[in-house]
mmCIF file of C-alpha atoms and ligand atoms in Angstrom:
data_model
loop_
_atom_site.group_PDB
_atom_site.id
_atom_site.type_symbol
_atom_site.label_atom_id
_atom_site.label_comp_id
_atom_site.label_asym_id
_atom_site.label_seq_id
_atom_site.Cartn_x
_atom_site.Cartn_y
_atom_site.Cartn_z
ATOM 1 C CA UNK G 1 51.667 -22.634 75.328
ATOM 2 C CA UNK G 2 53.987 -19.781 74.539
ATOM 3 C CA UNK G 3 54.347 -17.179 76.649
ATOM 4 C CA UNK G 4 52.316 -14.451 74.699
ATOM 5 C CA UNK G 5 52.904 -11.707 77.386
ATOM 6 C CA UNK G 6 56.753 -10.889 75.823
ATOM 7 C CA UNK G 7 55.318 -7.398 73.947
ATOM 8 C CA UNK G 8 53.283 -5.902 76.551
ATOM 9 C CA UNK G 9 54.615 -2.364 75.890
ATOM 10 C CA UNK G 10 54.694 -2.043 71.651
ATOM 11 C CA UNK G 11 58.549 -2.277 69.919
ATOM 12 C CA UNK G 12 59.913 1.159 70.123
ATOM 13 C CA UNK G 13 59.856 1.820 65.988
ATOM 14 C CA UNK G 14 56.089 1.582 66.166
ATOM 15 C CA UNK G 15 56.002 3.788 68.341
ATOM 16 C CA UNK G 16 57.656 6.530 66.041
ATOM 17 C CA UNK G 17 55.133 8.246 63.651
ATOM 18 C CA UNK G 18 55.394 5.371 60.509
ATOM 19 C CA UNK G 19 56.681 6.537 57.707
ATOM 20 C CA UNK G 20 55.325 4.042 55.355
ATOM 21 C CA UNK G 21 52.229 4.865 53.386
ATOM 22 C CA UNK G 22 50.587 2.104 53.862
ATOM 23 C CA UNK G 23 51.277 2.087 57.973
ATOM 24 C CA UNK G 24 50.612 6.029 57.532
ATOM 25 C CA UNK G 25 46.583 5.518 56.274
ATOM 26 C CA UNK G 26 46.354 2.534 58.772
ATOM 27 C CA UNK G 27 46.477 5.100 61.339
ATOM 28 C CA UNK G 28 44.668 7.630 59.563
ATOM 29 C CA UNK G 29 47.365 10.021 59.316
ATOM 30 C CA UNK G 30 47.790 11.959 56.044
ATOM 31 C CA UNK G 31 49.422 10.615 52.769
ATOM 32 C CA UNK G 32 51.007 12.002 49.605
ATOM 33 C CA UNK G 33 48.805 9.454 47.529
ATOM 34 C CA UNK G 34 46.765 6.343 48.461
ATOM 35 C CA UNK G 35 48.611 3.048 49.455
ATOM 36 C CA UNK G 36 47.690 0.055 47.279
ATOM 37 C CA UNK G 37 48.029 -3.422 47.376
ATOM 38 C CA UNK G 38 45.942 -6.438 46.711
ATOM 39 C CA UNK G 39 44.507 -9.319 48.492
ATOM 40 C CA UNK G 40 45.923 -12.692 47.126
ATOM 41 C CA UNK G 41 48.316 -10.436 45.409
ATOM 42 C CA UNK G 42 50.915 -13.461 44.760
ATOM 43 C CA UNK G 43 48.834 -16.084 43.986
ATOM 44 C CA UNK G 44 48.122 -18.051 40.487
ATOM 45 C CA UNK G 45 47.481 -15.139 37.889
ATOM 46 C CA UNK G 46 50.792 -14.247 38.345
ATOM 47 C CA UNK G 47 53.452 -16.657 35.640
ATOM 48 C CA UNK G 48 56.086 -16.129 37.897
ATOM 49 C CA UNK G 49 53.850 -17.820 40.439
ATOM 50 C CA UNK G 50 52.639 -20.330 38.300
ATOM 51 C CA UNK G 51 56.337 -22.012 37.456
ATOM 52 C CA UNK G 52 57.073 -22.246 40.543
ATOM 53 C CA UNK G 53 54.176 -23.899 41.749
ATOM 54 C CA UNK G 54 54.752 -26.688 38.595
ATOM 55 C CA UNK G 55 58.123 -27.451 40.925
ATOM 56 C CA UNK G 56 56.501 -27.317 44.643
ATOM 57 C CA UNK G 57 53.365 -28.191 46.045
ATOM 58 C CA UNK G 58 51.649 -25.198 47.889
ATOM 59 C CA UNK G 59 52.438 -26.132 51.822
ATOM 60 C CA UNK G 60 56.046 -26.213 50.491
ATOM 61 C CA UNK G 61 56.208 -23.292 49.095
ATOM 62 C CA UNK G 62 54.298 -21.848 52.513
ATOM 63 C CA UNK G 63 57.083 -24.290 54.669
ATOM 64 C CA UNK G 64 59.876 -23.285 52.334
ATOM 65 C CA UNK G 65 61.498 -19.978 53.977
ATOM 66 C CA UNK G 66 63.589 -18.770 51.237
ATOM 67 C CA UNK G 67 60.500 -19.853 48.049
ATOM 68 C CA UNK G 68 58.014 -18.418 50.458
ATOM 69 C CA UNK G 69 59.954 -15.088 50.593
ATOM 70 C CA UNK G 70 60.324 -15.494 47.316
ATOM 71 C CA UNK G 71 56.619 -15.494 46.080
ATOM 72 C CA UNK G 72 55.686 -12.766 48.583
ATOM 73 C CA UNK G 73 58.297 -10.799 46.832
ATOM 74 C CA UNK G 74 57.147 -11.275 43.529
ATOM 75 C CA UNK G 75 53.959 -8.250 43.103
ATOM 76 C CA UNK G 76 56.158 -6.119 45.051
ATOM 77 C CA UNK G 77 58.339 -6.265 42.162
ATOM 78 C CA UNK G 78 56.013 -6.482 39.312
ATOM 79 C CA UNK G 79 53.973 -3.988 39.976
ATOM 80 C CA UNK G 80 54.732 -2.256 42.395
ATOM 81 C CA UNK G 81 52.482 -2.569 45.602
ATOM 82 C CA UNK G 82 53.375 -0.023 48.588
ATOM 83 C CA UNK G 83 53.229 -3.811 50.982
ATOM 84 C CA UNK G 84 54.049 -7.317 50.869
ATOM 85 C CA UNK G 85 51.944 -9.832 52.577
ATOM 86 C CA UNK G 86 53.544 -12.885 53.348
ATOM 87 C CA UNK G 87 52.794 -16.017 51.833
ATOM 88 C CA UNK G 88 51.092 -18.972 53.132
ATOM 89 C CA UNK G 89 47.747 -19.883 53.223
ATOM 90 C CA UNK G 90 45.449 -19.346 56.905
ATOM 91 C CA UNK G 91 45.117 -23.616 57.221
ATOM 92 C CA UNK G 92 48.333 -24.098 58.790
ATOM 93 C CA UNK G 93 47.997 -23.406 61.877
ATOM 94 C CA UNK G 94 45.373 -26.567 61.804
ATOM 95 C CA UNK G 95 48.142 -28.975 61.217
ATOM 96 C CA UNK G 96 49.842 -28.430 64.107
ATOM 97 C CA UNK G 97 47.046 -29.035 65.960
ATOM 98 C CA UNK G 98 46.561 -32.297 64.625
ATOM 99 C CA UNK G 99 44.597 -31.856 61.322
ATOM 100 C CA UNK G 100 45.598 -33.348 58.157
ATOM 101 C CA UNK G 101 45.355 -31.294 55.825
ATOM 102 C CA UNK G 102 46.392 -31.014 51.884
ATOM 103 C CA UNK G 103 45.716 -28.806 48.876
ATOM 104 C CA UNK G 104 44.495 -31.354 46.372
ATOM 105 C CA UNK G 105 44.799 -30.137 42.535
ATOM 106 C CA UNK G 106 42.251 -27.596 41.543
ATOM 107 C CA UNK G 107 39.999 -29.504 44.394
ATOM 108 C CA UNK G 108 41.043 -26.420 46.814
ATOM 109 C CA UNK G 109 41.980 -27.476 50.682
ATOM 110 C CA UNK G 110 41.007 -31.049 52.025
ATOM 111 C CA UNK G 111 40.973 -31.756 55.772
ATOM 112 C CA UNK G 112 41.393 -35.548 55.994
ATOM 113 C CA UNK G 113 40.406 -35.946 59.233
ATOM 114 C CA UNK G 114 38.047 -33.662 59.828
ATOM 115 C CA UNK G 115 36.035 -32.762 63.455
ATOM 116 C CA UNK G 116 33.334 -34.893 64.019
ATOM 117 C CA UNK G 117 32.619 -35.261 68.312
ATOM 118 C CA UNK G 118 33.189 -33.461 71.245
ATOM 119 C CA UNK G 119 36.123 -35.967 71.704
ATOM 120 C CA UNK G 120 37.915 -34.402 68.427
ATOM 121 C CA UNK G 121 38.082 -31.225 69.721
ATOM 122 C CA UNK G 122 39.634 -32.057 73.124
ATOM 123 C CA UNK G 123 42.051 -34.003 71.436
ATOM 124 C CA UNK G 124 43.271 -30.940 69.479
ATOM 125 C CA UNK G 125 46.717 -29.741 70.452
ATOM 126 C CA UNK G 126 47.499 -25.722 71.194
ATOM 127 C CA UNK G 127 51.337 -25.876 69.877
ATOM 128 C CA UNK G 128 52.998 -22.383 70.274
ATOM 129 C CA UNK G 129 53.698 -21.102 67.003
ATOM 130 C CA UNK G 130 57.303 -20.924 67.319
ATOM 131 C CA UNK G 131 57.192 -24.555 66.850
ATOM 132 C CA UNK G 132 55.079 -25.567 64.027
ATOM 133 C CA UNK G 133 55.154 -22.243 61.841
ATOM 134 C CA UNK G 134 59.006 -21.934 61.412
ATOM 135 C CA UNK G 135 59.026 -21.632 58.119
ATOM 136 C CA UNK G 136 56.731 -18.306 58.077
ATOM 137 C CA UNK G 137 58.272 -16.809 61.390
ATOM 138 C CA UNK G 138 61.414 -16.853 58.723
ATOM 139 C CA UNK G 139 60.035 -15.924 55.305
ATOM 140 C CA UNK G 140 58.902 -12.879 57.446
ATOM 141 C CA UNK G 141 62.481 -12.103 58.756
ATOM 142 C CA UNK G 142 63.934 -12.662 55.568
ATOM 143 C CA UNK G 143 61.379 -10.137 53.505
ATOM 144 C CA UNK G 144 61.846 -7.696 56.191
ATOM 145 C CA UNK G 145 65.245 -7.491 55.812
ATOM 146 C CA UNK G 146 64.895 -7.835 52.063
ATOM 147 C CA UNK G 147 62.161 -4.786 52.130
ATOM 148 C CA UNK G 148 63.860 -2.568 55.036
ATOM 149 C CA UNK G 149 65.776 -0.336 52.688
ATOM 150 C CA UNK G 150 63.584 -0.224 49.921
ATOM 151 C CA UNK G 151 60.787 1.132 53.220
ATOM 152 C CA UNK G 152 58.145 -1.346 51.842
ATOM 153 C CA UNK G 153 56.795 -3.478 55.161
ATOM 154 C CA UNK G 154 56.041 -6.591 55.508
ATOM 155 C CA UNK G 155 51.793 -8.118 56.552
ATOM 156 C CA UNK G 156 51.190 -11.066 59.117
ATOM 157 C CA UNK G 157 48.044 -13.018 58.701
ATOM 158 C CA UNK G 158 46.391 -15.311 60.095
ATOM 159 C CA UNK G 159 42.103 -16.880 59.904
ATOM 160 C CA UNK G 160 39.429 -16.036 62.554
ATOM 161 C CA UNK G 161 38.828 -18.974 64.576
ATOM 162 C CA UNK G 162 34.775 -19.140 62.659
ATOM 163 C CA UNK G 163 36.684 -19.386 59.773
ATOM 164 C CA UNK G 164 39.323 -22.652 60.820
ATOM 165 C CA UNK G 165 36.666 -24.023 62.546
ATOM 166 C CA UNK G 166 34.669 -24.511 59.405
ATOM 167 C CA UNK G 167 37.893 -26.186 57.497
ATOM 168 C CA UNK G 168 37.987 -28.144 60.719
ATOM 169 C CA UNK G 169 34.242 -29.292 60.643
ATOM 170 C CA UNK G 170 33.499 -29.258 56.696
ATOM 171 C CA UNK G 171 36.676 -30.889 55.977
ATOM 172 C CA UNK G 172 36.729 -28.321 53.302
ATOM 173 C CA UNK G 173 34.982 -25.012 51.555
ATOM 174 C CA UNK G 174 31.505 -25.460 52.507
ATOM 175 C CA UNK G 175 28.394 -23.969 49.962
ATOM 176 C CA UNK G 176 26.509 -23.645 53.533
ATOM 177 C CA UNK G 177 28.404 -24.499 56.312
ATOM 178 C CA UNK G 178 25.884 -26.829 57.811
ATOM 179 C CA UNK G 179 28.088 -29.558 59.415
ATOM 180 C CA UNK G 180 29.414 -26.457 61.470
ATOM 181 C CA UNK G 181 25.753 -24.449 62.334
ATOM 182 C CA UNK G 182 24.382 -28.300 63.233
ATOM 183 C CA UNK G 183 27.962 -28.992 65.387
ATOM 184 C CA UNK G 184 27.988 -25.579 67.060
ATOM 185 C CA UNK G 185 23.775 -25.353 67.488
ATOM 186 C CA UNK G 186 24.433 -28.841 68.734
ATOM 187 C CA UNK G 187 27.209 -28.611 71.026
ATOM 188 C CA UNK G 188 27.162 -25.319 72.226
ATOM 189 C CA UNK G 189 30.444 -26.342 75.286
ATOM 190 C CA UNK G 190 32.395 -28.069 72.717
ATOM 191 C CA UNK G 191 32.047 -25.296 70.397
ATOM 192 C CA UNK G 192 33.305 -22.981 72.846
ATOM 193 C CA UNK G 193 35.960 -25.479 73.339
ATOM 194 C CA UNK G 194 36.917 -25.083 70.168
ATOM 195 C CA UNK G 195 36.948 -21.757 69.172
ATOM 196 C CA UNK G 196 38.754 -20.788 72.223
ATOM 197 C CA UNK G 197 41.718 -22.804 71.011
ATOM 198 C CA UNK G 198 41.435 -21.989 67.580
ATOM 199 C CA UNK G 199 41.777 -18.158 69.376
ATOM 200 C CA UNK G 200 44.521 -18.953 71.493
ATOM 201 C CA UNK G 201 47.151 -20.518 68.181
ATOM 202 C CA UNK G 202 46.081 -17.481 66.212
ATOM 203 C CA UNK G 203 46.615 -14.919 68.846
ATOM 204 C CA UNK G 204 49.766 -16.873 69.464
ATOM 205 C CA UNK G 205 50.591 -17.114 65.285
ATOM 206 C CA UNK G 206 49.989 -13.358 65.099
ATOM 207 C CA UNK G 207 51.743 -11.936 67.793
ATOM 208 C CA UNK G 208 54.697 -14.101 66.693
ATOM 209 C CA UNK G 209 54.621 -13.272 62.751
ATOM 210 C CA UNK G 210 54.871 -9.906 65.070
ATOM 211 C CA UNK G 211 57.984 -10.378 66.822
ATOM 212 C CA UNK G 212 59.386 -12.185 63.658
ATOM 213 C CA UNK G 213 59.470 -8.887 61.675
ATOM 214 C CA UNK G 214 55.702 -8.179 60.793
ATOM 215 C CA UNK G 215 54.574 -4.866 60.550
ATOM 216 C CA UNK G 216 50.284 -4.821 60.408
ATOM 217 C CA UNK G 217 48.830 -7.922 60.580
ATOM 218 C CA UNK G 218 45.434 -9.028 58.985
ATOM 219 C CA UNK G 219 42.252 -10.933 60.354
ATOM 220 C CA UNK G 220 40.997 -13.497 57.457
ATOM 221 C CA UNK G 221 37.021 -14.129 58.873
ATOM 222 C CA UNK G 222 35.734 -15.226 55.414
ATOM 223 C CA UNK G 223 32.945 -17.074 55.893
ATOM 224 C CA UNK G 224 31.109 -15.976 59.705
ATOM 225 C CA UNK G 225 29.062 -13.443 57.399
ATOM 226 C CA UNK G 226 28.144 -15.756 54.294
ATOM 227 C CA UNK G 227 27.087 -18.613 57.652
ATOM 228 C CA UNK G 228 25.778 -16.764 59.771
ATOM 229 C CA UNK G 229 23.211 -14.092 61.073
ATOM 230 C CA UNK G 230 23.700 -11.079 63.177
ATOM 231 C CA UNK G 231 22.018 -13.117 66.351
ATOM 232 C CA UNK G 232 24.043 -16.200 65.570
ATOM 233 C CA UNK G 233 27.129 -14.135 64.922
ATOM 234 C CA UNK G 234 27.083 -12.024 67.863
ATOM 235 C CA UNK G 235 26.584 -15.458 70.349
ATOM 236 C CA UNK G 236 28.885 -17.598 68.963
ATOM 237 C CA UNK G 237 31.322 -15.570 67.076
ATOM 238 C CA UNK G 238 31.865 -12.133 68.174
ATOM 239 C CA UNK G 239 32.758 -12.867 71.870
ATOM 240 C CA UNK G 240 36.039 -14.625 70.096
ATOM 241 C CA UNK G 241 36.951 -12.481 67.691
ATOM 242 C CA UNK G 242 36.708 -10.133 70.345
ATOM 243 C CA UNK G 243 39.847 -11.620 72.327
ATOM 244 C CA UNK G 244 41.635 -12.496 69.294
ATOM 245 C CA UNK G 245 41.361 -8.572 68.461
ATOM 246 C CA UNK G 246 42.159 -7.771 72.200
ATOM 247 C CA UNK G 247 45.256 -10.130 72.207
ATOM 248 C CA UNK G 248 46.548 -9.434 68.938
ATOM 249 C CA UNK G 249 46.697 -5.475 70.140
ATOM 250 C CA UNK G 250 49.470 -5.607 72.404
ATOM 251 C CA UNK G 251 51.738 -6.136 69.463
ATOM 252 C CA UNK G 252 51.589 -2.275 68.621
ATOM 253 C CA UNK G 253 50.607 -2.540 65.270
ATOM 254 C CA UNK G 254 48.035 -1.625 63.077
ATOM 255 C CA UNK G 255 45.641 -4.946 62.741
ATOM 256 C CA UNK G 256 43.450 -5.021 59.471
ATOM 257 C CA UNK G 257 39.427 -6.903 60.391
ATOM 258 C CA UNK G 258 38.298 -7.716 57.448
ATOM 259 C CA UNK G 259 35.145 -9.999 57.854
ATOM 260 C CA UNK G 260 33.434 -10.835 54.796
ATOM 261 C CA UNK G 261 29.899 -10.916 53.775
ATOM 262 C CA UNK G 262 28.982 -9.136 57.021
ATOM 263 C CA UNK G 263 26.434 -6.064 55.375
ATOM 264 C CA UNK G 264 23.903 -7.134 57.615
ATOM 265 C CA UNK G 265 25.637 -6.983 60.578
ATOM 266 C CA UNK G 266 29.079 -3.988 59.796
ATOM 267 C CA UNK G 267 28.967 -2.105 62.769
ATOM 268 C CA UNK G 268 28.578 -5.548 64.967
ATOM 269 C CA UNK G 269 31.902 -7.536 62.882
ATOM 270 C CA UNK G 270 33.497 -3.971 62.890
ATOM 271 C CA UNK G 271 33.299 -3.427 66.419
ATOM 272 C CA UNK G 272 35.326 -7.113 67.438
ATOM 273 C CA UNK G 273 38.285 -4.863 66.850
ATOM 274 C CA UNK G 274 41.256 -4.674 64.477
ATOM 275 C CA UNK G 275 42.122 -0.464 63.174
ATOM 276 C CA UNK G 276 41.473 -0.766 60.271
ATOM 277 C CA UNK G 277 38.234 -2.413 58.539
ATOM 278 C CA UNK G 278 38.851 -4.445 55.556
ATOM 279 C CA UNK G 279 35.769 -3.748 53.415
ATOM 280 C CA UNK G 280 34.474 -6.320 51.040
ATOM 281 C CA UNK G 281 32.916 -5.048 47.587
ATOM 282 C CA UNK G 282 28.913 -5.831 48.531
ATOM 283 C CA UNK G 283 28.511 -1.674 50.199
ATOM 284 C CA UNK G 284 29.726 1.229 47.915
ATOM 285 C CA UNK G 285 32.945 2.166 49.879
ATOM 286 C CA UNK G 286 31.259 5.335 51.558
ATOM 287 C CA UNK G 287 28.099 4.223 52.866
ATOM 288 C CA UNK G 288 29.931 1.118 54.685
ATOM 289 C CA UNK G 289 32.921 3.624 55.624
ATOM 290 C CA UNK G 290 30.109 6.205 57.299
ATOM 291 C CA UNK G 291 28.251 2.948 58.925
ATOM 292 C CA UNK G 292 31.786 2.094 60.822
ATOM 293 C CA UNK G 293 32.719 5.788 61.481
ATOM 294 C CA UNK G 294 34.935 7.808 58.822
ATOM 295 C CA UNK G 295 37.440 8.629 62.133
ATOM 296 C CA UNK G 296 37.681 4.698 61.227
ATOM 297 C CA UNK G 297 40.513 3.514 58.182
ATOM 298 C CA UNK G 298 39.199 1.353 55.880
ATOM 299 C CA UNK G 299 40.084 -0.790 53.061
ATOM 300 C CA UNK G 300 38.763 -1.935 49.732
ATOM 301 C CA UNK G 301 37.116 -2.806 47.856
ATOM 302 C CA UNK G 302 36.827 -3.091 44.390
ATOM 303 C CA UNK G 303 35.185 -6.081 43.269
ATOM 304 C CA UNK G 304 38.035 -8.578 41.726
ATOM 305 C CA UNK G 305 35.592 -9.115 38.959
ATOM 306 C CA UNK G 306 35.907 -5.747 37.511
ATOM 307 C CA UNK G 307 39.351 -6.728 37.149
ATOM 308 C CA UNK G 308 37.967 -9.192 34.404
ATOM 309 C CA UNK G 309 36.701 -6.639 32.227
ATOM 310 C CA UNK G 310 38.273 -4.674 29.454
ATOM 311 C CA UNK G 311 40.266 -1.582 31.010
ATOM 312 C CA UNK G 312 38.227 1.500 30.404
ATOM 313 C CA UNK G 313 35.254 -0.717 32.752
ATOM 314 C CA UNK G 314 38.204 -1.304 35.294
ATOM 315 C CA UNK G 315 39.051 2.026 35.346
ATOM 316 C CA UNK G 316 35.525 3.763 35.537
ATOM 317 C CA UNK G 317 35.072 0.669 38.977
ATOM 318 C CA UNK G 318 38.808 2.512 39.893
ATOM 319 C CA UNK G 319 38.085 5.765 39.960
ATOM 320 C CA UNK G 320 34.119 4.896 41.520
ATOM 321 C CA UNK G 321 35.508 3.413 45.090
ATOM 322 C CA UNK G 322 38.504 6.699 45.051
ATOM 323 C CA UNK G 323 36.128 8.803 44.426
ATOM 324 C CA UNK G 324 33.797 7.794 47.511
ATOM 325 C CA UNK G 325 36.989 7.185 49.469
ATOM 326 C CA UNK G 326 37.442 11.369 48.822
ATOM 327 C CA UNK G 327 40.292 12.706 50.604
ATOM 328 C CA UNK G 328 39.153 11.203 53.483
ATOM 329 C CA UNK G 329 43.004 10.260 55.280
ATOM 330 C CA UNK G 330 42.579 5.996 56.372
ATOM 331 C CA UNK G 331 41.555 4.420 53.147
ATOM 332 C CA UNK G 332 44.006 1.449 51.405
ATOM 333 C CA UNK G 333 43.137 0.992 48.356
ATOM 334 C CA UNK G 334 42.680 -2.323 48.217
ATOM 335 C CA UNK G 335 39.794 -5.295 46.285
ATOM 336 C CA UNK G 336 36.759 -6.770 48.449
ATOM 337 C CA UNK G 337 38.393 -9.737 47.843
ATOM 338 C CA UNK G 338 41.092 -12.448 46.360
ATOM 339 C CA UNK G 339 42.446 -11.587 43.314
ATOM 340 C CA UNK G 340 40.670 -14.977 40.957
ATOM 341 C CA UNK G 341 43.508 -17.055 39.075
ATOM 342 C CA UNK G 342 42.287 -15.831 35.132
ATOM 343 C CA UNK G 343 42.428 -11.883 36.000
ATOM 344 C CA UNK G 344 44.933 -10.945 33.285
ATOM 345 C CA UNK G 345 48.528 -9.295 34.681
ATOM 346 C CA UNK G 346 48.413 -6.034 32.697
ATOM 347 C CA UNK G 347 45.266 -5.235 34.406
ATOM 348 C CA UNK G 348 46.821 -5.406 37.437
ATOM 349 C CA UNK G 349 50.075 -3.677 36.203
ATOM 350 C CA UNK G 350 47.361 -0.879 35.238
ATOM 351 C CA UNK G 351 45.320 -0.384 38.735
ATOM 352 C CA UNK G 352 48.313 -0.047 40.771
ATOM 353 C CA UNK G 353 49.170 2.578 38.404
ATOM 354 C CA UNK G 354 45.991 4.224 38.204
ATOM 355 C CA UNK G 355 45.823 4.108 41.787
ATOM 356 C CA UNK G 356 48.803 5.827 42.477
ATOM 357 C CA UNK G 357 48.722 8.571 39.538
ATOM 358 C CA UNK G 358 45.601 9.603 40.638
ATOM 359 C CA UNK G 359 45.935 9.990 43.609
ATOM 360 C CA UNK G 360 49.316 11.863 43.408
HETATM 361 O O1 CP3 W 1 49.138 -13.114 48.461
HETATM 362 C C1 CP3 W 1 48.427 -13.348 48.914
HETATM 363 O O2 CP3 W 1 47.407 -12.742 49.536
HETATM 364 C C2 CP3 W 1 49.257 -13.720 50.089
HETATM 365 C C3 CP3 W 1 48.923 -15.410 50.577
HETATM 366 C C4 CP3 W 1 47.500 -16.301 50.939
HETATM 367 C C5 CP3 W 1 47.088 -17.395 50.371
HETATM 368 N N1 CP3 W 1 45.905 -17.689 50.770
HETATM 369 C C6 CP3 W 1 47.618 -18.482 48.915
HETATM 370 C C7 CP3 W 1 47.035 -19.075 48.560
HETATM 371 C C8 CP3 W 1 46.328 -15.593 51.674
HETATM 372 C C9 CP3 W 1 46.503 -14.382 52.273
HETATM 373 C C10 CP3 W 1 45.036 -17.096 51.812
HETATM 374 C C11 CP3 W 1 44.763 -16.684 52.628
HETATM 375 C C12 CP3 W 1 43.150 -17.766 52.667
HETATM 376 N N2 CP3 W 1 43.592 -18.611 52.738
HETATM 377 C C13 CP3 W 1 41.993 -17.515 52.978
HETATM 378 C C14 CP3 W 1 40.936 -16.234 53.114
HETATM 379 C C15 CP3 W 1 41.068 -15.076 52.206
HETATM 380 C C16 CP3 W 1 39.736 -15.884 52.039
HETATM 381 O O3 CP3 W 1 40.264 -15.606 50.103
HETATM 382 O O4 CP3 W 1 38.739 -15.134 51.767
HETATM 383 C C17 CP3 W 1 41.301 -18.560 53.227
HETATM 384 C C18 CP3 W 1 39.547 -18.671 52.826
HETATM 385 C C19 CP3 W 1 41.760 -19.581 52.497
HETATM 386 C C20 CP3 W 1 42.183 -21.040 52.237
HETATM 387 C C21 CP3 W 1 41.920 -21.748 50.693
HETATM 388 N N3 CP3 W 1 43.080 -21.193 50.527
HETATM 389 C C22 CP3 W 1 41.555 -21.888 49.598
HETATM 390 C C23 CP3 W 1 39.705 -21.415 49.722
HETATM 391 C C24 CP3 W 1 41.799 -22.835 48.817
HETATM 392 C C25 CP3 W 1 41.287 -22.832 47.508
HETATM 393 C C26 CP3 W 1 40.574 -22.097 46.903
HETATM 394 C C27 CP3 W 1 42.625 -20.901 45.217
HETATM 395 O O5 CP3 W 1 42.202 -20.107 45.732
HETATM 396 O O6 CP3 W 1 42.623 -21.885 45.082
HETATM 397 C C28 CP3 W 1 42.898 -21.821 48.533
HETATM 398 C C29 CP3 W 1 44.826 -22.401 47.906
HETATM 399 C C30 CP3 W 1 45.385 -21.483 47.558
HETATM 400 N N4 CP3 W 1 46.316 -20.136 48.971
HETATM 401 C C31 CP3 W 1 45.948 -20.325 46.881
HETATM 402 C C32 CP3 W 1 47.067 -19.931 47.391
HETATM 403 C C33 CP3 W 1 47.742 -18.648 46.980
HETATM 404 C C34 CP3 W 1 46.144 -21.255 45.416
HETATM 405 C C35 CP3 W 1 46.171 -22.720 45.606
HETATM 406 C C36 CP3 W 1 47.587 -22.925 44.762
HETATM 407 O O7 CP3 W 1 49.338 -22.106 44.498
HETATM 408 O O8 CP3 W 1 47.601 -23.790 44.240
#
């Protein structure tokens, strides 16, 4: 296992007040306008991305530093967003653990050897990110060097333990997470070992991304909120998320806790850690923000489907999010989940421009 204690104190640069509006908003500091970036901002809705995908497999894009860096920079150049998120996926860390990952065309991710026994859990490796995910770490170095002079920060990311466990057990994206929940309830000790391994791998990976040059980190817990009720979340997931956020806080940079679908236990999910809470679109922004406390910065929360509506309707929905944020410090404009492939690029461009103009 890699030493993750190298960053016992934050690097000098992060101790000074940040100048970028994204990093300032993540600390609840005043900004001259609301920063904006978008979940899945470098995906298939961009013709430039689709052109690259015609020539390269997804995992090839992810593991080739120059290509991953090129994709990461697309939305910065084309849209002028206020942060770049390194182009990767949440699933590649599973490969180093011994799971066989593929992205079948039009079919989403597949694991060819999903976990079905306690023995499978015990055989999972816990390799250091520096050995298994160098492509992404190198992409971060390239993007950081490119964007540093332009004042645009780089975000690193990873999946939360439950969300990764669900892929490892289901073998793909699931509608109801039955296998995952059955495993969790019938093999609680193996479940704990599985989530402990995943937490170790993810914490190490996030800290490695910080060392490579990431200036903020985001944790995606996409499925715990959909799969579990509050009591099971608190018992089987929250302790691991708390451990992950505690470990990652040593990077000394803002960490975004994005937990999708947790409206019925938002306080508990946000309470696991992270400096900034990423909000999905299920609750009005002001209502969600008041529940976790206005002193905690938030990121969100436009419904990505609004981008499929004509501009007049879209603008009303953007303004609604901005009005609900009010003039409080600590708001990063974003979507409540990722951009979908059929989104018109022009709507995305107008969204970014509108947020800039309305909040300047
Ligand atoms: O621009 C960015 O936001 C960075 C890139 C990014 C990708 N995946 C690239 C990708 C990020 C942040 C992710 C995170 C991710 N991946 C999550 C968490 C966020 C969320 O959406 O809830 C999850 C659950 C995954 C797993 C995953 N990857 C699925 C379910 C799929 C298939 C569905 C889909 O959207 O196609 C992917 C594939 C994937 N990851 C694509 C991209 C751009 C599309 C695949 C392609 O190019 O063919």
